[in-house]
Amino acid sequence: MINNSDVMTEVYFFSKAQKLSHALDLLGITDFKGVKVPVKLHMGEPCNRYYISPSTVKLVIDKLKDVGAQPFLFDTTVVYSSPRSTKEGYAEVADQHGFGENNMGCKVVIGDEGIETAEGGCNFEVAKELYESTHMVVISHVKGHMYAGFGGAIKNLGMGGVTKNTKRMIHVMSRPMFLLEKCELCGSCADVCLCHAISVDSEWQFNKGACDGCGKCVAACPTGALSYKVMDLHKGLALSAKACITGKRVLYVNALVNIARDCDCDPCPDPIVCPDIGYLASSGIAAIDRASLELIDKIKPRVFEEAHGVDPYIQVRYVQELGFSSSYELIKL
């Protein structure tokens, strides 16, 4: 459900997960009665210790069942080499991490098919299960991310709510395009390239096959010699997230605990970069991610930007430009 960009959105803040039930009541969870509800989450890469707690997710599942909804856990397969790159492999990982049907009391669905959805001049393959839903709950573990700056609700949907083809597309769109006449061979782009796809000596050289499409090189270029092939990664994530949720009734839960430097996709995401803060719940995707970042900044100012050299607020601003309010009232429970 799209908010006007000037709407003040309620964001409920609480230190104990047990207050989730009350927060969801305040957000109108009874509207979900009689509906099949995908609960979108990331169930963790093998060896990662900081993914969202199954016990926290179980509180949401139980609440949905209490109001007569029909919830199921949902995520999509990944592009990179991992057990999570197949439906069967991800299902095994989910079970190992405590998200199995017997433990959660609902089905676990891993998606790898999508339905094309146009947004911002691009076609995004939204996961079939999300596309066909009318209601959704998005549970996100807030943490850092080496390319996006941080991962919250926007990234959970923007990268996690679409097919492998679209995940690749979002990264490819952010690859650099080179203008020789503007290049001064300063090497700034090579310095920030985490995948060593760029080298600068007597000429600028680019290994497209090694490029992950993070766009850091373009942002670092001081002369405008590099531009994005289509758009930067943050805008791609914002558009993709919008494609996943437009026209739907969505509630968001962000967990600000185990706030690690790197993503739940990383088997080695250490260290923890901020003490536990608590939990947020809202009906606004931009509002909850902005509130998450501002709460973290009060304790550890610019911690994600210092870790990754990326302003984590960029994706929030893009989503706001798409018509979702980031203005919020923080209400403590």
mmCIF file of C-alpha atoms in Angstrom:
data_model
loop_
_atom_site.group_PDB
_atom_site.id
_atom_site.type_symbol
_atom_site.label_atom_id
_atom_site.label_comp_id
_atom_site.label_asym_id
_atom_site.label_seq_id
_atom_site.Cartn_x
_atom_site.Cartn_y
_atom_site.Cartn_z
ATOM 1 C CA MET A 1 0.000 0.000 0.000
ATOM 2 C CA ILE A 2 1.593 3.252 -1.121
ATOM 3 C CA ASN A 3 1.798 6.179 1.269
ATOM 4 C CA ASN A 4 1.895 9.783 0.114
ATOM 5 C CA SER A 5 5.401 11.124 0.642
ATOM 6 C CA ASP A 6 4.289 13.636 3.314
ATOM 7 C CA VAL A 7 2.232 11.219 5.444
ATOM 8 C CA MET A 8 3.393 10.679 9.033
ATOM 9 C CA THR A 9 3.673 6.925 9.561
ATOM 10 C CA GLU A 10 3.444 5.247 12.967
ATOM 11 C CA VAL A 11 6.474 3.150 13.877
ATOM 12 C CA TYR A 12 6.117 1.122 17.078
ATOM 13 C CA PHE A 13 9.306 0.571 19.071
ATOM 14 C CA PHE A 14 9.737 -2.042 21.794
ATOM 15 C CA SER A 15 12.698 -3.719 23.462
ATOM 16 C CA LYS A 16 11.182 -7.184 23.932
ATOM 17 C CA ALA A 17 9.943 -9.346 21.050
ATOM 18 C CA GLN A 18 6.989 -10.452 23.163
ATOM 19 C CA LYS A 19 5.354 -7.070 22.491
ATOM 20 C CA LEU A 20 5.071 -7.936 18.790
ATOM 21 C CA SER A 21 1.535 -9.183 19.273
ATOM 22 C CA HIS A 22 0.391 -5.849 20.701
ATOM 23 C CA ALA A 23 2.180 -3.889 17.970
ATOM 24 C CA LEU A 24 0.532 -5.976 15.265
ATOM 25 C CA ASP A 25 -2.867 -5.386 16.879
ATOM 26 C CA LEU A 26 -2.247 -1.639 16.719
ATOM 27 C CA LEU A 27 -1.338 -1.977 13.037
ATOM 28 C CA GLY A 28 -4.624 -3.715 12.217
ATOM 29 C CA ILE A 29 -3.537 -7.332 11.904
ATOM 30 C CA THR A 30 -7.196 -8.393 12.053
ATOM 31 C CA ASP A 31 -7.442 -7.238 8.416
ATOM 32 C CA PHE A 32 -5.494 -10.382 7.530
ATOM 33 C CA LYS A 33 -8.303 -12.730 8.603
ATOM 34 C CA GLY A 34 -9.054 -15.500 6.099
ATOM 35 C CA VAL A 35 -6.108 -14.585 3.847
ATOM 36 C CA LYS A 36 -3.072 -16.599 2.747
ATOM 37 C CA VAL A 37 -0.160 -14.506 3.983
ATOM 38 C CA PRO A 38 3.465 -14.890 2.892
ATOM 39 C CA VAL A 39 5.807 -13.958 5.721
ATOM 40 C CA LYS A 40 8.882 -12.756 3.839
ATOM 41 C CA LEU A 41 12.154 -13.259 5.666
ATOM 42 C CA HIS A 42 15.756 -14.326 5.210
ATOM 43 C CA MET A 43 16.411 -17.663 6.932
ATOM 44 C CA GLY A 44 20.189 -17.336 6.978
ATOM 45 C CA GLU A 45 23.220 -18.602 5.112
ATOM 46 C CA PRO A 46 24.876 -21.748 6.513
ATOM 47 C CA CYS A 47 27.363 -20.816 9.281
ATOM 48 C CA ASN A 48 25.764 -17.368 9.756
ATOM 49 C CA ARG A 49 24.763 -16.903 13.415
ATOM 50 C CA TYR A 50 22.811 -13.666 13.272
ATOM 51 C CA TYR A 51 19.761 -14.277 11.066
ATOM 52 C CA ILE A 52 16.338 -13.497 12.515
ATOM 53 C CA SER A 53 15.433 -15.673 15.499
ATOM 54 C CA PRO A 54 12.860 -18.408 14.737
ATOM 55 C CA SER A 55 11.247 -17.652 18.097
ATOM 56 C CA THR A 56 10.616 -14.060 16.996
ATOM 57 C CA VAL A 57 9.153 -15.212 13.692
ATOM 58 C CA LYS A 58 6.985 -17.745 15.542
ATOM 59 C CA LEU A 59 5.369 -14.881 17.470
ATOM 60 C CA VAL A 60 4.243 -13.361 14.150
ATOM 61 C CA ILE A 61 3.043 -16.708 12.796
ATOM 62 C CA ASP A 62 1.038 -17.411 15.941
ATOM 63 C CA LYS A 63 -0.533 -13.946 15.834
ATOM 64 C CA LEU A 64 -1.556 -14.385 12.212
ATOM 65 C CA LYS A 65 -3.111 -17.754 13.009
ATOM 66 C CA ASP A 66 -4.903 -16.259 16.018
ATOM 67 C CA VAL A 67 -6.670 -13.720 13.791
ATOM 68 C CA GLY A 68 -7.671 -16.391 11.271
ATOM 69 C CA ALA A 69 -4.971 -15.830 8.645
ATOM 70 C CA GLN A 70 -3.141 -18.623 6.822
ATOM 71 C CA PRO A 71 0.565 -17.743 7.048
ATOM 72 C CA PHE A 72 3.545 -19.403 5.395
ATOM 73 C CA LEU A 73 7.231 -18.567 5.567
ATOM 74 C CA PHE A 74 8.676 -17.391 2.272
ATOM 75 C CA ASP A 75 11.979 -16.570 0.623
ATOM 76 C CA THR A 76 13.564 -16.992 -2.815
ATOM 77 C CA THR A 77 16.576 -18.900 -4.085
ATOM 78 C CA VAL A 78 19.880 -17.049 -4.443
ATOM 79 C CA VAL A 79 22.145 -16.502 -7.447
ATOM 80 C CA TYR A 80 25.508 -17.247 -5.863
ATOM 81 C CA SER A 81 26.921 -20.682 -5.012
ATOM 82 C CA SER A 82 25.141 -21.862 -1.875
ATOM 83 C CA PRO A 83 22.785 -24.590 -0.684
ATOM 84 C CA ARG A 84 20.206 -21.787 -0.829
ATOM 85 C CA SER A 85 20.513 -21.594 -4.616
ATOM 86 C CA THR A 86 18.000 -24.444 -4.993
ATOM 87 C CA LYS A 87 14.560 -24.858 -3.461
ATOM 88 C CA GLU A 88 15.524 -28.202 -1.936
ATOM 89 C CA GLY A 89 18.813 -26.922 -0.546
ATOM 90 C CA TYR A 90 17.242 -23.808 0.951
ATOM 91 C CA ALA A 91 14.482 -25.888 2.549
ATOM 92 C CA GLU A 92 17.158 -27.971 4.272
ATOM 93 C CA VAL A 93 18.959 -24.860 5.507
ATOM 94 C CA ALA A 94 15.675 -23.416 6.784
ATOM 95 C CA ASP A 95 14.985 -26.601 8.720
ATOM 96 C CA GLN A 96 18.501 -26.663 10.167
ATOM 97 C CA HIS A 97 18.088 -23.064 11.321
ATOM 98 C CA GLY A 98 14.858 -23.785 13.160
ATOM 99 C CA PHE A 99 12.348 -22.696 10.521
ATOM 100 C CA GLY A 100 10.926 -26.127 9.707
ATOM 101 C CA GLU A 101 7.187 -26.690 9.516
ATOM 102 C CA ASN A 102 7.081 -28.738 12.716
ATOM 103 C CA ASN A 103 8.773 -25.978 14.677
ATOM 104 C CA MET A 104 6.980 -23.004 13.137
ATOM 105 C CA GLY A 105 3.500 -24.455 12.721
ATOM 106 C CA CYS A 106 3.204 -23.392 9.094
ATOM 107 C CA LYS A 107 4.579 -24.305 5.703
ATOM 108 C CA VAL A 108 7.923 -23.081 4.407
ATOM 109 C CA VAL A 109 7.827 -22.091 0.736
ATOM 110 C CA ILE A 110 10.942 -21.322 -1.307
ATOM 111 C CA GLY A 111 10.213 -19.547 -4.576
ATOM 112 C CA ASP A 112 12.145 -19.515 -7.837
ATOM 113 C CA GLU A 113 9.452 -18.545 -10.345
ATOM 114 C CA GLY A 114 8.346 -15.007 -11.052
ATOM 115 C CA ILE A 115 5.780 -12.878 -12.817
ATOM 116 C CA GLU A 116 6.990 -9.888 -14.805
ATOM 117 C CA THR A 117 6.019 -6.556 -13.308
ATOM 118 C CA ALA A 118 6.865 -3.191 -14.877
ATOM 119 C CA GLU A 119 8.252 -0.500 -12.591
ATOM 120 C CA GLY A 120 10.282 2.594 -13.422
ATOM 121 C CA GLY A 121 10.932 1.552 -16.995
ATOM 122 C CA CYS A 122 12.224 -1.892 -15.985
ATOM 123 C CA ASN A 123 10.603 -5.310 -15.810
ATOM 124 C CA PHE A 124 11.053 -7.097 -12.503
ATOM 125 C CA GLU A 125 10.151 -10.768 -12.053
ATOM 126 C CA VAL A 126 8.352 -10.646 -8.711
ATOM 127 C CA ALA A 127 8.215 -14.009 -6.962
ATOM 128 C CA LYS A 128 4.975 -15.706 -7.967
ATOM 129 C CA GLU A 129 3.909 -16.252 -4.362
ATOM 130 C CA LEU A 130 4.301 -12.554 -3.547
ATOM 131 C CA TYR A 131 2.738 -11.368 -6.793
ATOM 132 C CA GLU A 132 -0.386 -13.442 -6.138
ATOM 133 C CA SER A 133 -0.747 -12.303 -2.520
ATOM 134 C CA THR A 134 -2.967 -9.472 -1.328
ATOM 135 C CA HIS A 135 -1.449 -9.262 2.170
ATOM 136 C CA MET A 136 2.101 -9.733 3.367
ATOM 137 C CA VAL A 137 4.252 -9.514 6.480
ATOM 138 C CA VAL A 138 7.931 -8.642 5.981
ATOM 139 C CA ILE A 139 10.303 -9.521 8.830
ATOM 140 C CA SER A 140 13.815 -8.125 8.443
ATOM 141 C CA HIS A 141 16.994 -8.449 10.468
ATOM 142 C CA VAL A 142 18.745 -5.074 10.302
ATOM 143 C CA LYS A 143 22.488 -5.339 9.621
ATOM 144 C CA GLY A 144 25.197 -3.933 7.395
ATOM 145 C CA HIS A 145 25.781 -4.830 3.750
ATOM 146 C CA MET A 146 28.991 -4.381 1.792
ATOM 147 C CA TYR A 147 27.222 -3.130 -1.360
ATOM 148 C CA ALA A 148 23.904 -1.642 -0.227
ATOM 149 C CA GLY A 149 25.229 -0.119 2.995
ATOM 150 C CA PHE A 150 22.661 -1.910 5.110
ATOM 151 C CA GLY A 151 19.887 -4.434 4.830
ATOM 152 C CA GLY A 152 16.403 -3.781 6.158
ATOM 153 C CA ALA A 153 12.891 -4.081 4.753
ATOM 154 C CA ILE A 154 13.749 -2.466 1.412
ATOM 155 C CA LYS A 155 16.576 -4.868 0.649
ATOM 156 C CA ASN A 156 14.654 -7.829 2.046
ATOM 157 C CA LEU A 157 12.097 -7.271 -0.711
ATOM 158 C CA GLY A 158 14.181 -5.560 -3.383
ATOM 159 C CA MET A 159 16.646 -8.409 -3.665
ATOM 160 C CA GLY A 160 14.846 -11.187 -1.813
ATOM 161 C CA GLY A 161 11.392 -10.839 -3.328
ATOM 162 C CA VAL A 162 12.378 -11.462 -6.947
ATOM 163 C CA THR A 163 13.784 -14.214 -9.144
ATOM 164 C CA LYS A 164 17.411 -15.021 -9.863
ATOM 165 C CA ASN A 165 17.121 -13.327 -13.261
ATOM 166 C CA THR A 166 15.998 -10.097 -11.634
ATOM 167 C CA LYS A 167 18.637 -10.295 -8.902
ATOM 168 C CA ARG A 168 21.258 -10.503 -11.663
ATOM 169 C CA MET A 169 19.609 -7.679 -13.599
ATOM 170 C CA ILE A 170 19.685 -5.318 -10.624
ATOM 171 C CA HIS A 171 23.427 -5.844 -10.267
ATOM 172 C CA VAL A 172 24.119 -5.670 -14.014
ATOM 173 C CA MET A 173 22.272 -2.341 -14.244
ATOM 174 C CA SER A 174 24.791 -0.884 -11.793
ATOM 175 C CA ARG A 175 27.912 -1.912 -13.723
ATOM 176 C CA PRO A 176 30.216 0.919 -14.845
ATOM 177 C CA MET A 177 30.280 2.501 -18.285
ATOM 178 C CA PHE A 178 33.614 4.151 -19.158
ATOM 179 C CA LEU A 179 34.291 7.520 -20.819
ATOM 180 C CA LEU A 180 37.963 7.646 -21.805
ATOM 181 C CA GLU A 181 38.048 11.399 -22.365
ATOM 182 C CA LYS A 182 37.109 12.094 -18.737
ATOM 183 C CA CYS A 183 39.442 9.573 -17.098
ATOM 184 C CA GLU A 184 42.536 10.904 -15.324
ATOM 185 C CA LEU A 185 43.770 7.425 -14.312
ATOM 186 C CA CYS A 186 43.578 8.366 -10.637
ATOM 187 C CA GLY A 187 42.692 4.822 -9.574
ATOM 188 C CA SER A 188 39.880 5.820 -7.207
ATOM 189 C CA CYS A 189 37.580 3.274 -8.836
ATOM 190 C CA ALA A 190 40.067 0.425 -8.457
ATOM 191 C CA ASP A 191 40.653 1.330 -4.805
ATOM 192 C CA VAL A 192 36.997 0.717 -3.876
ATOM 193 C CA CYS A 193 36.358 -2.318 -6.087
ATOM 194 C CA LEU A 194 35.841 -5.261 -3.730
ATOM 195 C CA CYS A 195 35.921 -7.848 -6.509
ATOM 196 C CA HIS A 196 39.086 -6.512 -8.192
ATOM 197 C CA ALA A 197 37.320 -6.078 -11.525
ATOM 198 C CA ILE A 198 39.105 -2.781 -12.274
ATOM 199 C CA SER A 199 42.783 -2.066 -12.691
ATOM 200 C CA VAL A 200 44.364 1.277 -13.526
ATOM 201 C CA ASP A 201 47.925 1.716 -14.722
ATOM 202 C CA SER A 202 48.709 3.300 -18.057
ATOM 203 C CA GLU A 203 45.097 2.602 -19.020
ATOM 204 C CA TRP A 204 41.751 1.759 -17.457
ATOM 205 C CA GLN A 205 40.939 -1.967 -17.603
ATOM 206 C CA PHE A 206 37.713 -3.702 -16.639
ATOM 207 C CA ASN A 207 36.966 -7.396 -16.150
ATOM 208 C CA LYS A 208 33.206 -7.558 -16.655
ATOM 209 C CA GLY A 209 33.062 -11.194 -15.586
ATOM 210 C CA ALA A 210 34.483 -10.362 -12.170
ATOM 211 C CA CYS A 211 32.171 -7.384 -11.566
ATOM 212 C CA ASP A 212 29.406 -7.844 -8.988
ATOM 213 C CA GLY A 213 27.644 -4.665 -10.089
ATOM 214 C CA CYS A 214 27.749 -2.811 -6.777
ATOM 215 C CA GLY A 215 28.382 0.581 -8.398
ATOM 216 C CA LYS A 216 30.922 1.723 -5.801
ATOM 217 C CA CYS A 217 33.398 2.576 -8.554
ATOM 218 C CA VAL A 218 30.949 4.963 -10.193
ATOM 219 C CA ALA A 219 30.260 6.733 -6.911
ATOM 220 C CA ALA A 220 34.004 7.046 -6.234
ATOM 221 C CA CYS A 221 34.973 8.497 -9.626
ATOM 222 C CA PRO A 222 35.817 12.206 -9.162
ATOM 223 C CA THR A 223 35.758 13.162 -12.847
ATOM 224 C CA GLY A 224 32.575 11.573 -14.183
ATOM 225 C CA ALA A 225 34.507 9.062 -16.291
ATOM 226 C CA LEU A 226 32.241 6.287 -14.996
ATOM 227 C CA SER A 227 28.463 6.103 -15.159
ATOM 228 C CA TYR A 228 25.962 3.372 -14.368
ATOM 229 C CA LYS A 229 24.941 1.095 -17.202
ATOM 230 C CA VAL A 230 21.288 1.798 -16.337
ATOM 231 C CA MET A 231 20.942 2.924 -12.704
ATOM 232 C CA ASP A 232 22.665 2.516 -9.356
ATOM 233 C CA LEU A 233 22.074 -0.500 -7.136
ATOM 234 C CA HIS A 234 20.038 1.440 -4.577
ATOM 235 C CA LYS A 235 17.535 2.663 -7.145
ATOM 236 C CA GLY A 236 17.235 -0.857 -8.539
ATOM 237 C CA LEU A 237 16.478 -2.185 -5.061
ATOM 238 C CA ALA A 238 13.899 0.547 -4.470
ATOM 239 C CA LEU A 239 12.074 -0.110 -7.739
ATOM 240 C CA SER A 240 12.185 -3.851 -7.175
ATOM 241 C CA ALA A 241 10.769 -3.479 -3.665
ATOM 242 C CA LYS A 242 7.963 -1.299 -4.990
ATOM 243 C CA ALA A 243 7.156 -3.919 -7.634
ATOM 244 C CA CYS A 244 6.799 -6.493 -4.844
ATOM 245 C CA ILE A 245 4.378 -4.509 -2.666
ATOM 246 C CA THR A 246 2.304 -2.208 -4.869
ATOM 247 C CA GLY A 247 -1.399 -2.696 -4.256
ATOM 248 C CA LYS A 248 -0.883 -4.938 -1.217
ATOM 249 C CA ARG A 249 -1.575 -4.631 2.494
ATOM 250 C CA VAL A 250 1.861 -5.010 4.065
ATOM 251 C CA LEU A 251 3.107 -4.911 7.651
ATOM 252 C CA TYR A 252 6.803 -4.689 8.479
ATOM 253 C CA VAL A 253 8.837 -5.888 11.452
ATOM 254 C CA ASN A 254 12.509 -4.897 11.783
ATOM 255 C CA ALA A 255 14.728 -6.617 14.366
ATOM 256 C CA LEU A 256 17.551 -4.388 15.622
ATOM 257 C CA VAL A 257 19.414 -7.157 17.432
ATOM 258 C CA ASN A 258 22.657 -8.930 16.562
ATOM 259 C CA ILE A 259 23.484 -5.926 14.381
ATOM 260 C CA ALA A 260 26.419 -7.290 12.427
ATOM 261 C CA ARG A 261 28.746 -5.567 9.993
ATOM 262 C CA ASP A 262 27.682 -7.800 7.116
ATOM 263 C CA CYS A 263 24.607 -9.469 5.656
ATOM 264 C CA ASP A 264 22.810 -12.671 6.667
ATOM 265 C CA CYS A 265 23.996 -14.034 3.282
ATOM 266 C CA ASP A 266 27.560 -13.899 4.594
ATOM 267 C CA PRO A 267 28.724 -17.004 6.496
ATOM 268 C CA CYS A 268 31.185 -14.736 8.379
ATOM 269 C CA PRO A 269 29.317 -11.471 9.070
ATOM 270 C CA ASP A 270 31.258 -10.479 12.216
ATOM 271 C CA PRO A 271 31.757 -8.270 14.079
ATOM 272 C CA ILE A 272 28.678 -6.983 15.879
ATOM 273 C CA VAL A 273 28.865 -3.224 15.267
ATOM 274 C CA CYS A 274 26.070 -1.938 17.510
ATOM 275 C CA PRO A 275 24.485 -3.133 20.771
ATOM 276 C CA ASP A 276 20.980 -4.604 20.617
ATOM 277 C CA ILE A 277 18.284 -1.930 20.421
ATOM 278 C CA GLY A 278 14.978 -3.776 20.052
ATOM 279 C CA TYR A 279 12.228 -4.158 17.490
ATOM 280 C CA LEU A 280 10.160 -1.946 15.222
ATOM 281 C CA ALA A 281 6.784 -2.559 13.589
ATOM 282 C CA SER A 282 5.064 -0.373 11.005
ATOM 283 C CA SER A 283 2.962 -0.284 7.863
ATOM 284 C CA GLY A 284 5.544 1.905 6.102
ATOM 285 C CA ILE A 285 8.583 0.457 4.337
ATOM 286 C CA ALA A 286 10.554 3.700 4.098
ATOM 287 C CA ALA A 287 9.541 4.829 7.583
ATOM 288 C CA ILE A 288 10.642 1.625 9.323
ATOM 289 C CA ASP A 289 14.015 1.522 7.568
ATOM 290 C CA ARG A 290 14.683 5.195 8.252
ATOM 291 C CA ALA A 291 13.684 4.767 11.907
ATOM 292 C CA SER A 292 15.990 1.737 12.154
ATOM 293 C CA LEU A 293 18.953 3.675 10.803
ATOM 294 C CA GLU A 294 18.315 6.700 12.995
ATOM 295 C CA LEU A 295 18.062 4.570 16.144
ATOM 296 C CA ILE A 296 21.380 2.920 15.286
ATOM 297 C CA ASP A 297 22.979 6.291 14.487
ATOM 298 C CA LYS A 298 22.073 7.563 17.964
ATOM 299 C CA ILE A 299 24.241 4.820 19.461
ATOM 300 C CA LYS A 300 26.854 4.255 16.741
ATOM 301 C CA PRO A 301 26.838 7.255 14.374
ATOM 302 C CA ARG A 302 27.530 6.378 10.720
ATOM 303 C CA VAL A 303 28.602 2.869 11.668
ATOM 304 C CA PHE A 304 27.413 1.270 8.408
ATOM 305 C CA GLU A 305 28.827 4.041 6.233
ATOM 306 C CA GLU A 306 32.203 3.776 7.936
ATOM 307 C CA ALA A 307 32.210 -0.014 7.528
ATOM 308 C CA HIS A 308 31.227 -0.078 3.843
ATOM 309 C CA GLY A 309 31.761 3.379 2.372
ATOM 310 C CA VAL A 310 28.098 3.549 1.351
ATOM 311 C CA ASP A 311 25.427 5.921 2.638
ATOM 312 C CA PRO A 312 22.708 3.527 3.880
ATOM 313 C CA TYR A 313 20.040 6.219 3.602
ATOM 314 C CA ILE A 314 20.263 6.286 -0.207
ATOM 315 C CA GLN A 315 17.819 3.418 -0.644
ATOM 316 C CA VAL A 316 15.385 5.063 1.796
ATOM 317 C CA ARG A 317 15.475 8.296 -0.205
ATOM 318 C CA TYR A 318 14.818 6.442 -3.443
ATOM 319 C CA VAL A 319 11.798 4.672 -1.951
ATOM 320 C CA GLN A 320 10.512 8.012 -0.677
ATOM 321 C CA GLU A 321 10.820 9.430 -4.195
ATOM 322 C CA LEU A 322 8.631 6.550 -5.355
ATOM 323 C CA GLY A 323 5.824 7.805 -3.125
ATOM 324 C CA PHE A 324 6.384 5.996 0.192
ATOM 325 C CA SER A 325 6.604 8.209 3.236
ATOM 326 C CA SER A 326 9.748 8.129 5.363
ATOM 327 C CA SER A 327 8.274 10.580 7.878
ATOM 328 C CA TYR A 328 7.392 8.772 11.077
ATOM 329 C CA GLU A 329 6.229 9.046 14.630
ATOM 330 C CA LEU A 330 8.159 6.708 16.925
ATOM 331 C CA ILE A 331 5.795 5.247 19.495
ATOM 332 C CA LYS A 332 7.348 3.336 22.395
ATOM 333 C CA LEU A 333 5.411 0.357 23.749
#
